[in-house]
C-alpha cells in the first residue's frame, strides 16, 4: 500500500472534491507549489500523499466535532473515494472567512472615506448657504454704482445751486451798495 500512496493518481476534480474547494482554488494551490502534481498532455494528476498531507496541514482542529455527512462516491474509474474530509472543509471555510474579513475591511475603509467626504460636502454646502445669505443682505455692486452716480449728480446739482445763490447774493449786495452810493450822491447834490 505504501507504493500506491506515492503515486500521482488523483485528478484535479477529485482533489478539489476531497478538499471541498473549487477547481480555481485547487489550481492556485498547484501553481503555488502547495501540492505535488504532474501533467501529461491535458491531464493533471496530483500526488495522493501530497494531497493527504496538505489536507492535514491546513485543517484547523475542530473544537466540537460534529458527525460529517457522507458524500457519494464518484462514478469515475480510477478515482479515489471521497469519504469524510471535515478538515478540508474547514480549510475552505477559513479561506472564505479570510476573504470575508478582507472584504469587510475594504467595505469599512470605503465607508469611512465616504463619510469623511460627505462631511466635507456638508461643510461646503453650509458655507455656500452662509455666503448666499450675505449676498441677499448686501447691496449688489451694480445697484451700488448706480446709487453712487445718482449721489454724485445730486452733489453737483447742489453745488451749482449754491454757486448761483452766492452769485445772486453778491449781485444783490452790489446793487444795494450801488443804490446806496447813488442815493448818497443825490442826497449830497440836493443838499449842496
Short mmCIF file of N, CA and C in Angstrom, two decimals:
data_model
loop_
_atom_site.label_atom_id
_atom_site.label_comp_id
_atom_site.label_asym_id
_atom_site.label_seq_id
_atom_site.Cartn_x
_atom_site.Cartn_y
_atom_site.Cartn_z
N UNK A 1 0.80 -1.19 0.00
CA UNK A 1 0.00 0.00 0.00
C UNK A 1 0.85 1.26 0.00
N UNK A 2 2.04 1.24 0.59
CA UNK A 2 2.87 2.44 0.62
C UNK A 2 3.30 2.84 -0.77
N UNK A 3 3.42 1.89 -1.69
CA UNK A 3 3.78 2.22 -3.07
C UNK A 3 2.64 2.96 -3.76
N UNK A 4 1.40 2.63 -3.43
CA UNK A 4 0.26 3.31 -4.04
C UNK A 4 0.13 4.74 -3.55
N UNK A 5 0.54 5.01 -2.29
CA UNK A 5 0.42 6.36 -1.74
C UNK A 5 1.39 7.33 -2.40
N UNK A 6 2.45 6.84 -2.98
CA UNK A 6 3.45 7.71 -3.57
C UNK A 6 3.24 7.90 -5.06
N UNK A 7 2.09 7.53 -5.58
CA UNK A 7 1.82 7.67 -7.00
C UNK A 7 0.97 8.91 -7.27
N UNK A 8 1.08 9.40 -8.49
CA UNK A 8 0.25 10.51 -8.94
C UNK A 8 -1.03 9.89 -9.50
N UNK A 9 -2.06 9.81 -8.67
CA UNK A 9 -3.27 9.10 -9.07
C UNK A 9 -4.54 9.93 -8.97
N UNK A 10 -4.50 11.09 -8.38
CA UNK A 10 -5.72 11.86 -8.11
C UNK A 10 -5.88 12.94 -9.18
N UNK A 11 -7.05 12.99 -9.78
CA UNK A 11 -7.32 14.02 -10.79
C UNK A 11 -7.64 15.35 -10.08
N UNK A 12 -7.62 16.42 -10.86
CA UNK A 12 -7.93 17.75 -10.30
C UNK A 12 -9.32 17.79 -9.70
N UNK A 13 -10.28 17.25 -10.41
CA UNK A 13 -11.66 17.28 -9.95
C UNK A 13 -11.82 16.53 -8.63
N UNK A 14 -11.18 15.34 -8.56
CA UNK A 14 -11.28 14.55 -7.32
C UNK A 14 -10.59 15.24 -6.16
N UNK A 15 -9.43 15.84 -6.44
CA UNK A 15 -8.70 16.54 -5.38
C UNK A 15 -9.50 17.73 -4.87
N UNK A 16 -10.13 18.47 -5.80
CA UNK A 16 -10.96 19.61 -5.40
C UNK A 16 -12.13 19.13 -4.57
N UNK A 17 -12.72 18.00 -4.95
CA UNK A 17 -13.84 17.47 -4.18
C UNK A 17 -13.38 17.01 -2.80
N UNK A 18 -12.21 16.36 -2.70
CA UNK A 18 -11.71 15.90 -1.41
C UNK A 18 -11.40 17.07 -0.48
N UNK A 19 -10.87 18.14 -1.05
CA UNK A 19 -10.55 19.31 -0.23
C UNK A 19 -11.74 20.25 -0.05
N UNK A 20 -12.82 19.98 -0.76
CA UNK A 20 -14.02 20.82 -0.75
C UNK A 20 -13.70 22.25 -1.16
N UNK A 21 -12.94 22.36 -2.24
CA UNK A 21 -12.60 23.67 -2.80
C UNK A 21 -12.97 23.66 -4.27
N UNK A 22 -12.98 24.81 -4.87
CA UNK A 22 -13.28 24.90 -6.30
C UNK A 22 -12.04 24.53 -7.10
N UNK A 23 -12.25 24.29 -8.38
CA UNK A 23 -11.12 23.97 -9.25
C UNK A 23 -10.15 25.15 -9.36
N UNK A 24 -10.68 26.34 -9.35
CA UNK A 24 -9.82 27.53 -9.40
C UNK A 24 -8.92 27.61 -8.17
N UNK A 25 -9.49 27.33 -7.01
CA UNK A 25 -8.69 27.35 -5.78
C UNK A 25 -7.63 26.26 -5.84
N UNK A 26 -8.02 25.07 -6.29
CA UNK A 26 -7.06 23.98 -6.40
C UNK A 26 -5.95 24.35 -7.39
N UNK A 27 -6.29 24.99 -8.49
CA UNK A 27 -5.28 25.41 -9.46
C UNK A 27 -4.32 26.43 -8.84
N UNK A 28 -4.83 27.30 -7.99
CA UNK A 28 -3.95 28.26 -7.30
C UNK A 28 -2.99 27.52 -6.37
N UNK A 29 -3.50 26.50 -5.66
CA UNK A 29 -2.63 25.69 -4.79
C UNK A 29 -1.54 25.02 -5.62
N UNK A 30 -1.91 24.49 -6.77
CA UNK A 30 -0.94 23.81 -7.64
C UNK A 30 0.09 24.81 -8.16
N UNK A 31 -0.36 25.98 -8.55
CA UNK A 31 0.55 27.00 -9.09
C UNK A 31 1.53 27.47 -8.04
N UNK A 32 1.11 27.55 -6.80
CA UNK A 32 1.98 27.98 -5.71
C UNK A 32 2.88 26.85 -5.20
N UNK A 33 2.66 25.66 -5.69
CA UNK A 33 3.50 24.54 -5.30
C UNK A 33 3.12 23.91 -3.97
N UNK A 34 1.91 24.12 -3.53
CA UNK A 34 1.47 23.54 -2.26
C UNK A 34 1.14 22.06 -2.41
N UNK A 35 0.90 21.62 -3.63
CA UNK A 35 0.61 20.22 -3.92
C UNK A 35 1.54 19.75 -5.03
N UNK A 36 2.00 18.50 -4.91
CA UNK A 36 2.82 17.92 -5.97
C UNK A 36 1.90 17.45 -7.08
N UNK A 37 2.29 17.74 -8.32
CA UNK A 37 1.48 17.31 -9.45
C UNK A 37 2.36 17.10 -10.66
N UNK A 38 1.79 16.40 -11.63
CA UNK A 38 2.46 16.26 -12.91
C UNK A 38 1.37 16.26 -13.97
N UNK A 39 1.75 16.73 -15.14
CA UNK A 39 0.75 16.80 -16.21
C UNK A 39 1.26 16.05 -17.42
N UNK A 40 0.37 15.30 -18.02
CA UNK A 40 0.64 14.59 -19.26
C UNK A 40 -0.39 15.09 -20.27
N UNK A 41 0.08 15.79 -21.26
CA UNK A 41 -0.78 16.39 -22.28
C UNK A 41 -1.85 17.28 -21.62
N UNK A 42 -3.07 16.81 -21.54
CA UNK A 42 -4.16 17.63 -20.99
C UNK A 42 -4.59 17.19 -19.61
N UNK A 43 -4.01 16.15 -19.09
CA UNK A 43 -4.44 15.60 -17.81
C UNK A 43 -3.44 15.98 -16.73
N UNK A 44 -3.94 16.54 -15.62
CA UNK A 44 -3.11 16.88 -14.48
C UNK A 44 -3.43 15.88 -13.38
N UNK A 45 -2.39 15.21 -12.88
CA UNK A 45 -2.57 14.25 -11.78
C UNK A 45 -1.82 14.76 -10.56
N UNK A 46 -2.44 14.58 -9.39
CA UNK A 46 -1.90 15.09 -8.14
C UNK A 46 -1.42 13.92 -7.31
N UNK A 47 -0.30 14.13 -6.64
CA UNK A 47 0.29 13.10 -5.78
C UNK A 47 -0.63 12.86 -4.60
N UNK A 48 -1.04 11.60 -4.40
CA UNK A 48 -2.03 11.29 -3.37
C UNK A 48 -1.51 11.57 -1.97
N UNK A 49 -0.23 11.28 -1.68
CA UNK A 49 0.33 11.55 -0.35
C UNK A 49 0.43 13.06 -0.11
N UNK A 50 0.80 13.81 -1.15
CA UNK A 50 0.88 15.26 -1.04
C UNK A 50 -0.49 15.85 -0.72
N UNK A 51 -1.52 15.30 -1.35
CA UNK A 51 -2.88 15.75 -1.09
C UNK A 51 -3.30 15.47 0.34
N UNK A 52 -2.97 14.27 0.83
CA UNK A 52 -3.32 13.92 2.21
C UNK A 52 -2.59 14.80 3.21
N UNK A 53 -1.29 15.02 2.95
CA UNK A 53 -0.51 15.89 3.85
C UNK A 53 -1.04 17.32 3.85
N UNK A 54 -1.41 17.79 2.67
CA UNK A 54 -1.95 19.15 2.56
C UNK A 54 -3.26 19.26 3.34
N UNK A 55 -4.10 18.27 3.22
CA UNK A 55 -5.39 18.28 3.92
C UNK A 55 -5.17 18.29 5.43
N UNK A 56 -4.19 17.53 5.93
CA UNK A 56 -3.92 17.50 7.37
C UNK A 56 -3.29 18.81 7.84
N UNK A 57 -2.38 19.32 7.03
CA UNK A 57 -1.62 20.51 7.42
C UNK A 57 -2.51 21.76 7.53
N UNK A 58 -3.43 21.92 6.61
CA UNK A 58 -4.23 23.13 6.58
C UNK A 58 -5.62 22.98 7.18
N UNK A 59 -5.83 21.92 7.92
CA UNK A 59 -7.13 21.77 8.57
C UNK A 59 -6.99 22.16 10.03
N UNK A 60 -7.73 23.17 10.50
CA UNK A 60 -7.68 23.55 11.91
C UNK A 60 -8.36 22.49 12.76
N UNK A 61 -7.89 22.29 13.99
CA UNK A 61 -8.52 21.29 14.86
C UNK A 61 -9.94 21.70 15.20
N UNK A 62 -10.83 20.75 15.17
CA UNK A 62 -12.24 21.03 15.45
C UNK A 62 -12.46 21.07 16.95
N UNK A 63 -13.16 22.09 17.43
CA UNK A 63 -13.43 22.21 18.86
C UNK A 63 -14.57 21.28 19.25
N UNK A 64 -15.65 21.33 18.52
CA UNK A 64 -16.80 20.47 18.77
C UNK A 64 -17.01 19.62 17.53
N UNK A 65 -16.40 18.44 17.49
CA UNK A 65 -16.56 17.65 16.27
C UNK A 65 -18.01 17.24 16.09
N UNK A 66 -18.49 17.43 14.86
CA UNK A 66 -19.85 17.03 14.53
C UNK A 66 -19.75 15.92 13.49
N UNK A 67 -20.70 15.03 13.49
CA UNK A 67 -20.62 13.95 12.51
C UNK A 67 -20.74 14.52 11.11
N UNK A 68 -19.79 14.14 10.27
CA UNK A 68 -19.76 14.63 8.90
C UNK A 68 -20.74 13.85 8.05
N UNK A 69 -21.30 14.55 7.09
CA UNK A 69 -22.22 13.89 6.18
C UNK A 69 -21.42 13.05 5.21
N UNK A 70 -21.94 11.86 4.91
CA UNK A 70 -21.26 11.00 3.96
C UNK A 70 -21.52 11.52 2.56
N UNK A 71 -20.44 11.54 1.78
CA UNK A 71 -20.55 12.02 0.41
C UNK A 71 -20.68 10.82 -0.51
N UNK A 72 -21.28 11.04 -1.63
CA UNK A 72 -21.44 9.98 -2.61
C UNK A 72 -20.10 9.71 -3.27
N UNK A 73 -19.90 8.46 -3.61
CA UNK A 73 -18.66 8.09 -4.28
C UNK A 73 -18.76 8.52 -5.74
N UNK A 74 -17.61 8.87 -6.27
CA UNK A 74 -17.57 9.29 -7.67
C UNK A 74 -17.74 8.07 -8.55
N UNK A 75 -18.42 8.22 -9.65
CA UNK A 75 -18.67 7.11 -10.55
C UNK A 75 -17.54 6.97 -11.57
N UNK A 76 -16.50 7.78 -11.51
CA UNK A 76 -15.39 7.71 -12.44
C UNK A 76 -14.51 6.53 -12.12
N UNK A 77 -13.91 5.99 -13.15
CA UNK A 77 -12.98 4.90 -12.96
C UNK A 77 -11.66 5.48 -12.48
N UNK A 78 -11.00 4.80 -11.57
CA UNK A 78 -9.69 5.20 -11.09
C UNK A 78 -9.73 6.34 -10.10
N UNK A 79 -10.91 6.77 -9.69
CA UNK A 79 -10.97 7.86 -8.72
C UNK A 79 -10.97 7.29 -7.33
N UNK A 80 -10.50 8.06 -6.40
CA UNK A 80 -10.46 7.63 -5.01
C UNK A 80 -11.76 7.99 -4.35
N UNK A 81 -12.18 7.24 -3.36
CA UNK A 81 -13.43 7.58 -2.68
C UNK A 81 -13.28 8.90 -1.95
N UNK A 82 -14.36 9.63 -1.94
CA UNK A 82 -14.34 10.95 -1.31
C UNK A 82 -14.28 10.84 0.19
N UNK A 83 -15.06 9.99 0.78
CA UNK A 83 -15.01 9.79 2.23
C UNK A 83 -15.35 11.05 2.99
N UNK A 84 -14.99 11.06 4.25
CA UNK A 84 -15.26 12.21 5.11
C UNK A 84 -14.00 13.04 5.23
N UNK A 85 -14.11 14.33 4.93
CA UNK A 85 -12.97 15.24 5.00
C UNK A 85 -13.37 16.53 5.71
N UNK A 86 -13.75 16.47 6.99
CA UNK A 86 -14.15 17.70 7.65
C UNK A 86 -13.01 18.70 7.74
N UNK A 87 -11.77 18.24 7.79
CA UNK A 87 -10.64 19.15 7.90
C UNK A 87 -10.50 19.96 6.63
N UNK A 88 -10.68 19.36 5.48
CA UNK A 88 -10.56 20.08 4.22
C UNK A 88 -11.68 21.11 4.09
N UNK A 89 -12.87 20.77 4.56
CA UNK A 89 -13.96 21.74 4.54
C UNK A 89 -13.63 22.94 5.40
N UNK A 90 -12.96 22.70 6.51
CA UNK A 90 -12.57 23.80 7.39
C UNK A 90 -11.57 24.71 6.69
N UNK A 91 -10.70 24.15 5.84
CA UNK A 91 -9.75 24.97 5.10
C UNK A 91 -10.50 25.94 4.20
N UNK A 92 -11.50 25.44 3.48
CA UNK A 92 -12.27 26.29 2.59
C UNK A 92 -13.06 27.32 3.38
N UNK A 93 -13.64 26.93 4.50
CA UNK A 93 -14.40 27.86 5.33
C UNK A 93 -13.48 28.94 5.87
N UNK A 94 -12.28 28.55 6.32
CA UNK A 94 -11.40 29.57 6.85
C UNK A 94 -10.92 30.51 5.75
N UNK A 95 -10.69 29.99 4.53
CA UNK A 95 -10.29 30.89 3.45
C UNK A 95 -11.45 31.80 3.08
N UNK A 96 -12.70 31.28 3.14
CA UNK A 96 -13.86 32.13 2.89
C UNK A 96 -13.98 33.17 3.99
N UNK A 97 -13.68 32.76 5.24
CA UNK A 97 -13.74 33.72 6.35
C UNK A 97 -12.68 34.81 6.17
N UNK A 98 -11.51 34.42 5.68
CA UNK A 98 -10.46 35.41 5.44
C UNK A 98 -10.89 36.36 4.33
N UNK A 99 -11.45 35.81 3.24
CA UNK A 99 -11.92 36.67 2.17
C UNK A 99 -13.02 37.60 2.66
N UNK A 100 -13.91 37.06 3.49
CA UNK A 100 -14.98 37.89 4.03
C UNK A 100 -14.41 39.00 4.91
N UNK A 101 -13.38 38.66 5.69
CA UNK A 101 -12.73 39.66 6.55
C UNK A 101 -12.09 40.75 5.70
N UNK A 102 -11.41 40.34 4.61
CA UNK A 102 -10.77 41.32 3.73
C UNK A 102 -11.82 42.23 3.10
N UNK A 103 -12.91 41.62 2.61
CA UNK A 103 -13.98 42.43 2.00
C UNK A 103 -14.62 43.34 3.04
N UNK A 104 -14.79 42.85 4.26
CA UNK A 104 -15.37 43.66 5.33
C UNK A 104 -14.46 44.86 5.62
N UNK A 105 -13.13 44.62 5.68
CA UNK A 105 -12.19 45.72 5.93
C UNK A 105 -12.24 46.73 4.79
N UNK A 106 -12.28 46.24 3.56
CA UNK A 106 -12.37 47.14 2.41
C UNK A 106 -13.67 47.95 2.46
N UNK A 107 -14.76 47.28 2.82
CA UNK A 107 -16.05 47.96 2.93
C UNK A 107 -16.01 49.03 4.02
N UNK A 108 -15.45 48.68 5.18
CA UNK A 108 -15.36 49.64 6.28
C UNK A 108 -14.50 50.84 5.89
N UNK A 109 -13.37 50.57 5.21
CA UNK A 109 -12.50 51.66 4.79
C UNK A 109 -13.20 52.56 3.79
N UNK A 110 -13.90 51.96 2.84
CA UNK A 110 -14.64 52.75 1.85
C UNK A 110 -15.75 53.54 2.52
N UNK A 111 -16.39 52.94 3.51
CA UNK A 111 -17.47 53.61 4.24
C UNK A 111 -16.92 54.81 5.01
N UNK A 112 -15.75 54.65 5.67
CA UNK A 112 -15.13 55.78 6.39
C UNK A 112 -14.79 56.90 5.43
N UNK A 113 -14.22 56.53 4.27
CA UNK A 113 -13.85 57.52 3.26
C UNK A 113 -15.08 58.26 2.77
N UNK A 114 -16.15 57.52 2.53
CA UNK A 114 -17.41 58.12 2.09
C UNK A 114 -17.95 59.08 3.14
N UNK A 115 -17.91 58.68 4.41
CA UNK A 115 -18.42 59.55 5.48
C UNK A 115 -17.60 60.83 5.58
N UNK A 116 -16.26 60.73 5.48
CA UNK A 116 -15.43 61.93 5.58
C UNK A 116 -15.71 62.87 4.41
N UNK A 117 -15.90 62.31 3.22
CA UNK A 117 -16.19 63.16 2.06
C UNK A 117 -17.57 63.76 2.17
N UNK A 118 -18.51 63.02 2.75
CA UNK A 118 -19.85 63.55 2.93
C UNK A 118 -19.83 64.69 3.95
N UNK A 119 -19.02 64.56 5.01
CA UNK A 119 -18.90 65.64 5.99
C UNK A 119 -18.31 66.89 5.34
N UNK A 120 -17.29 66.70 4.50
CA UNK A 120 -16.69 67.84 3.80
C UNK A 120 -17.70 68.51 2.88
N UNK A 121 -18.50 67.69 2.20
CA UNK A 121 -19.53 68.22 1.31
C UNK A 121 -20.58 69.00 2.09
N UNK A 122 -20.98 68.49 3.25
CA UNK A 122 -21.96 69.19 4.08
C UNK A 122 -21.40 70.51 4.58
N UNK A 123 -20.10 70.51 4.96
CA UNK A 123 -19.46 71.75 5.42
C UNK A 123 -19.41 72.77 4.28
N UNK A 124 -19.09 72.31 3.08
CA UNK A 124 -19.05 73.21 1.93
C UNK A 124 -20.44 73.75 1.61
N UNK A 125 -21.46 72.90 1.71
CA UNK A 125 -22.84 73.35 1.47
C UNK A 125 -23.26 74.39 2.50
N UNK A 126 -22.86 74.17 3.76
CA UNK A 126 -23.18 75.13 4.82
C UNK A 126 -22.53 76.48 4.53
N UNK A 127 -21.26 76.45 4.09
CA UNK A 127 -20.55 77.69 3.78
C UNK A 127 -21.20 78.40 2.60
N UNK A 128 -21.63 77.66 1.60
CA UNK A 128 -22.32 78.25 0.45
C UNK A 128 -23.60 78.93 0.92
N UNK A 129 -24.32 78.28 1.82
CA UNK A 129 -25.54 78.88 2.37
C UNK A 129 -25.25 80.19 3.09
N UNK A 130 -24.16 80.21 3.88
CA UNK A 130 -23.78 81.45 4.57
C UNK A 130 -23.47 82.56 3.57
N UNK A 131 -22.73 82.23 2.53
CA UNK A 131 -22.38 83.24 1.53
C UNK A 131 -23.61 83.74 0.79
N UNK A 132 -24.55 82.84 0.50
CA UNK A 132 -25.78 83.28 -0.16
C UNK A 132 -26.56 84.23 0.73
N UNK A 133 -26.60 83.95 2.04
CA UNK A 133 -27.30 84.84 2.97
C UNK A 133 -26.64 86.21 3.00
N UNK A 134 -25.30 86.24 2.96
CA UNK A 134 -24.60 87.52 2.94
C UNK A 134 -24.91 88.28 1.65
N UNK A 135 -25.01 87.59 0.55
CA UNK A 135 -25.32 88.25 -0.71
C UNK A 135 -26.71 88.85 -0.70
N UNK A 136 -27.67 88.14 -0.08
CA UNK A 136 -29.03 88.66 -0.01
C UNK A 136 -29.08 89.93 0.82
N UNK A 137 -28.26 90.00 1.86
CA UNK A 137 -28.26 91.16 2.75
C UNK A 137 -27.37 92.29 2.23
N UNK A 138 -26.55 92.04 1.27
CA UNK A 138 -25.66 93.09 0.76
C UNK A 138 -26.28 93.73 -0.48
N UNK A 139 -25.81 94.93 -0.77
CA UNK A 139 -26.29 95.65 -1.94
C UNK A 139 -25.48 95.14 -3.14
N UNK A 140 -26.13 94.73 -4.17
CA UNK A 140 -25.38 94.28 -5.34
C UNK A 140 -24.51 95.41 -5.90
N UNK A 141 -23.42 95.09 -6.49
CA UNK A 141 -22.43 96.05 -6.97
C UNK A 141 -23.02 97.00 -8.00
N UNK A 142 -23.82 96.52 -8.91
CA UNK A 142 -24.40 97.40 -9.93
C UNK A 142 -25.32 98.44 -9.30
N UNK A 143 -26.15 98.01 -8.36
CA UNK A 143 -27.04 98.96 -7.68
C UNK A 143 -26.21 99.98 -6.90
N UNK A 144 -25.13 99.52 -6.29
CA UNK A 144 -24.26 100.41 -5.52
C UNK A 144 -23.64 101.47 -6.44
N UNK A 145 -23.20 101.07 -7.62
CA UNK A 145 -22.62 102.04 -8.56
C UNK A 145 -23.67 103.03 -9.04
N UNK A 146 -24.90 102.55 -9.29
CA UNK A 146 -25.98 103.45 -9.71
C UNK A 146 -26.26 104.48 -8.63
N UNK A 147 -26.31 104.01 -7.38
CA UNK A 147 -26.58 104.96 -6.28
C UNK A 147 -25.45 105.96 -6.14
N UNK A 148 -24.20 105.53 -6.32
CA UNK A 148 -23.06 106.45 -6.25
C UNK A 148 -23.16 107.50 -7.35
N UNK A 149 -23.53 107.09 -8.56
CA UNK A 149 -23.69 108.04 -9.67
C UNK A 149 -24.80 109.04 -9.38
N UNK A 150 -25.92 108.55 -8.84
CA UNK A 150 -27.03 109.44 -8.50
C UNK A 150 -26.60 110.44 -7.43
N UNK A 151 -25.89 109.95 -6.42
CA UNK A 151 -25.41 110.86 -5.37
C UNK A 151 -24.42 111.87 -5.92
N UNK A 152 -23.57 111.47 -6.84
CA UNK A 152 -22.61 112.40 -7.47
C UNK A 152 -23.33 113.47 -8.27
N UNK A 153 -24.35 113.09 -9.05
CA UNK A 153 -25.13 114.08 -9.81
C UNK A 153 -25.86 115.04 -8.88
N UNK A 154 -26.45 114.48 -7.81
CA UNK A 154 -27.17 115.34 -6.84
C UNK A 154 -26.20 116.31 -6.18
N UNK A 155 -25.00 115.83 -5.86
CA UNK A 155 -24.00 116.71 -5.24
C UNK A 155 -23.59 117.83 -6.20
N UNK A 156 -23.40 117.48 -7.46
CA UNK A 156 -23.05 118.50 -8.47
C UNK A 156 -24.18 119.52 -8.63
N UNK A 157 -25.42 119.07 -8.67
CA UNK A 157 -26.57 119.96 -8.79
C UNK A 157 -26.66 120.91 -7.59
N UNK A 158 -26.43 120.36 -6.38
CA UNK A 158 -26.48 121.21 -5.18
C UNK A 158 -25.35 122.23 -5.17
N UNK A 159 -24.17 121.83 -5.65
CA UNK A 159 -23.05 122.79 -5.72
C UNK A 159 -23.38 123.92 -6.70
N UNK A 160 -23.99 123.57 -7.84
CA UNK A 160 -24.39 124.60 -8.80
C UNK A 160 -25.41 125.55 -8.19
N UNK A 161 -26.38 125.00 -7.46
CA UNK A 161 -27.39 125.85 -6.80
C UNK A 161 -26.72 126.77 -5.80
N UNK A 162 -25.74 126.25 -5.07
CA UNK A 162 -25.05 127.05 -4.06
C UNK A 162 -24.28 128.19 -4.73
N UNK A 163 -23.61 127.89 -5.83
CA UNK A 163 -22.85 128.92 -6.55
C UNK A 163 -23.81 129.98 -7.08
N UNK A 164 -24.94 129.56 -7.66
CA UNK A 164 -25.92 130.51 -8.19
C UNK A 164 -26.47 131.37 -7.04
N UNK A 165 -26.74 130.75 -5.90
CA UNK A 165 -27.27 131.52 -4.76
C UNK A 165 -26.24 132.53 -4.26
N UNK A 166 -24.97 132.11 -4.21
CA UNK A 166 -23.92 133.04 -3.76
C UNK A 166 -23.79 134.20 -4.75
N UNK A 167 -23.81 133.88 -6.04
CA UNK A 167 -23.71 134.94 -7.05
C UNK A 167 -24.89 135.90 -6.96
N UNK A 168 -26.08 135.34 -6.77
CA UNK A 168 -27.25 136.21 -6.62
C UNK A 168 -27.08 137.14 -5.42
N UNK A 169 -26.59 136.59 -4.33
CA UNK A 169 -26.38 137.41 -3.13
C UNK A 169 -25.35 138.50 -3.38
N UNK A 170 -24.25 138.17 -4.09
CA UNK A 170 -23.24 139.17 -4.39
C UNK A 170 -23.80 140.24 -5.33
N UNK A 171 -24.58 139.79 -6.29
CA UNK A 171 -25.18 140.77 -7.23
C UNK A 171 -26.14 141.68 -6.46
N UNK A 172 -26.97 141.11 -5.63
CA UNK A 172 -27.90 141.91 -4.84
C UNK A 172 -27.16 142.87 -3.92
N UNK A 173 -26.09 142.38 -3.30
CA UNK A 173 -25.29 143.22 -2.41
C UNK A 173 -24.65 144.36 -3.22
N UNK A 174 -24.16 143.99 -4.41
CA UNK A 174 -23.55 145.03 -5.28
C UNK A 174 -24.58 146.08 -5.67
N UNK A 175 -25.79 145.63 -6.06
CA UNK A 175 -26.84 146.59 -6.40
C UNK A 175 -27.21 147.45 -5.19
N UNK A 176 -27.22 146.80 -4.04
CA UNK A 176 -27.57 147.56 -2.82
C UNK A 176 -26.51 148.62 -2.53
N UNK A 177 -25.25 148.26 -2.74
CA UNK A 177 -24.18 149.22 -2.49
C UNK A 177 -24.25 150.35 -3.52
N UNK A 178 -24.45 149.97 -4.77
CA UNK A 178 -24.55 150.99 -5.83
C UNK A 178 -25.76 151.88 -5.55
N UNK A 179 -26.86 151.32 -5.16
CA UNK A 179 -28.05 152.11 -4.88
C UNK A 179 -27.80 153.05 -3.70
N UNK A 180 -27.08 152.54 -2.69
CA UNK A 180 -26.78 153.39 -1.54
C UNK A 180 -25.86 154.53 -1.95
N UNK A 181 -24.90 154.27 -2.80
CA UNK A 181 -23.99 155.30 -3.26
C UNK A 181 -24.73 156.35 -4.12
N UNK A 182 -25.60 155.86 -4.99
CA UNK A 182 -26.36 156.78 -5.84
C UNK A 182 -27.27 157.65 -4.95
N UNK A 183 -27.88 157.05 -3.99
CA UNK A 183 -28.76 157.82 -3.10
C UNK A 183 -27.94 158.82 -2.28
N UNK A 184 -26.75 158.40 -1.88
CA UNK A 184 -25.89 159.31 -1.12
C UNK A 184 -25.42 160.48 -1.98
N UNK A 185 -25.10 160.20 -3.24
CA UNK A 185 -24.64 161.24 -4.15
C UNK A 185 -25.81 162.18 -4.44
N UNK A 186 -27.02 161.70 -4.67
CA UNK A 186 -28.17 162.57 -4.94
C UNK A 186 -28.52 163.39 -3.69
N UNK A 187 -28.38 162.75 -2.59
CA UNK A 187 -28.67 163.48 -1.34
C UNK A 187 -27.65 164.58 -1.11
N UNK A 188 -26.41 164.32 -1.45
CA UNK A 188 -25.36 165.33 -1.30
C UNK A 188 -25.59 166.45 -2.32
N UNK A 189 -25.94 166.09 -3.52
CA UNK A 189 -26.16 167.08 -4.55
C UNK A 189 -27.40 167.93 -4.19
N UNK A 190 -28.35 167.38 -3.66
CA UNK A 190 -29.51 168.12 -3.28
C UNK A 190 -29.24 169.02 -2.08
N UNK A 191 -28.43 168.57 -1.26
CA UNK A 191 -28.10 169.35 -0.08
C UNK A 191 -27.12 170.46 -0.42
N UNK A 192 -26.37 170.35 -1.29
CA UNK A 192 -25.39 171.37 -1.65
C UNK A 192 -26.04 172.34 -2.54
#
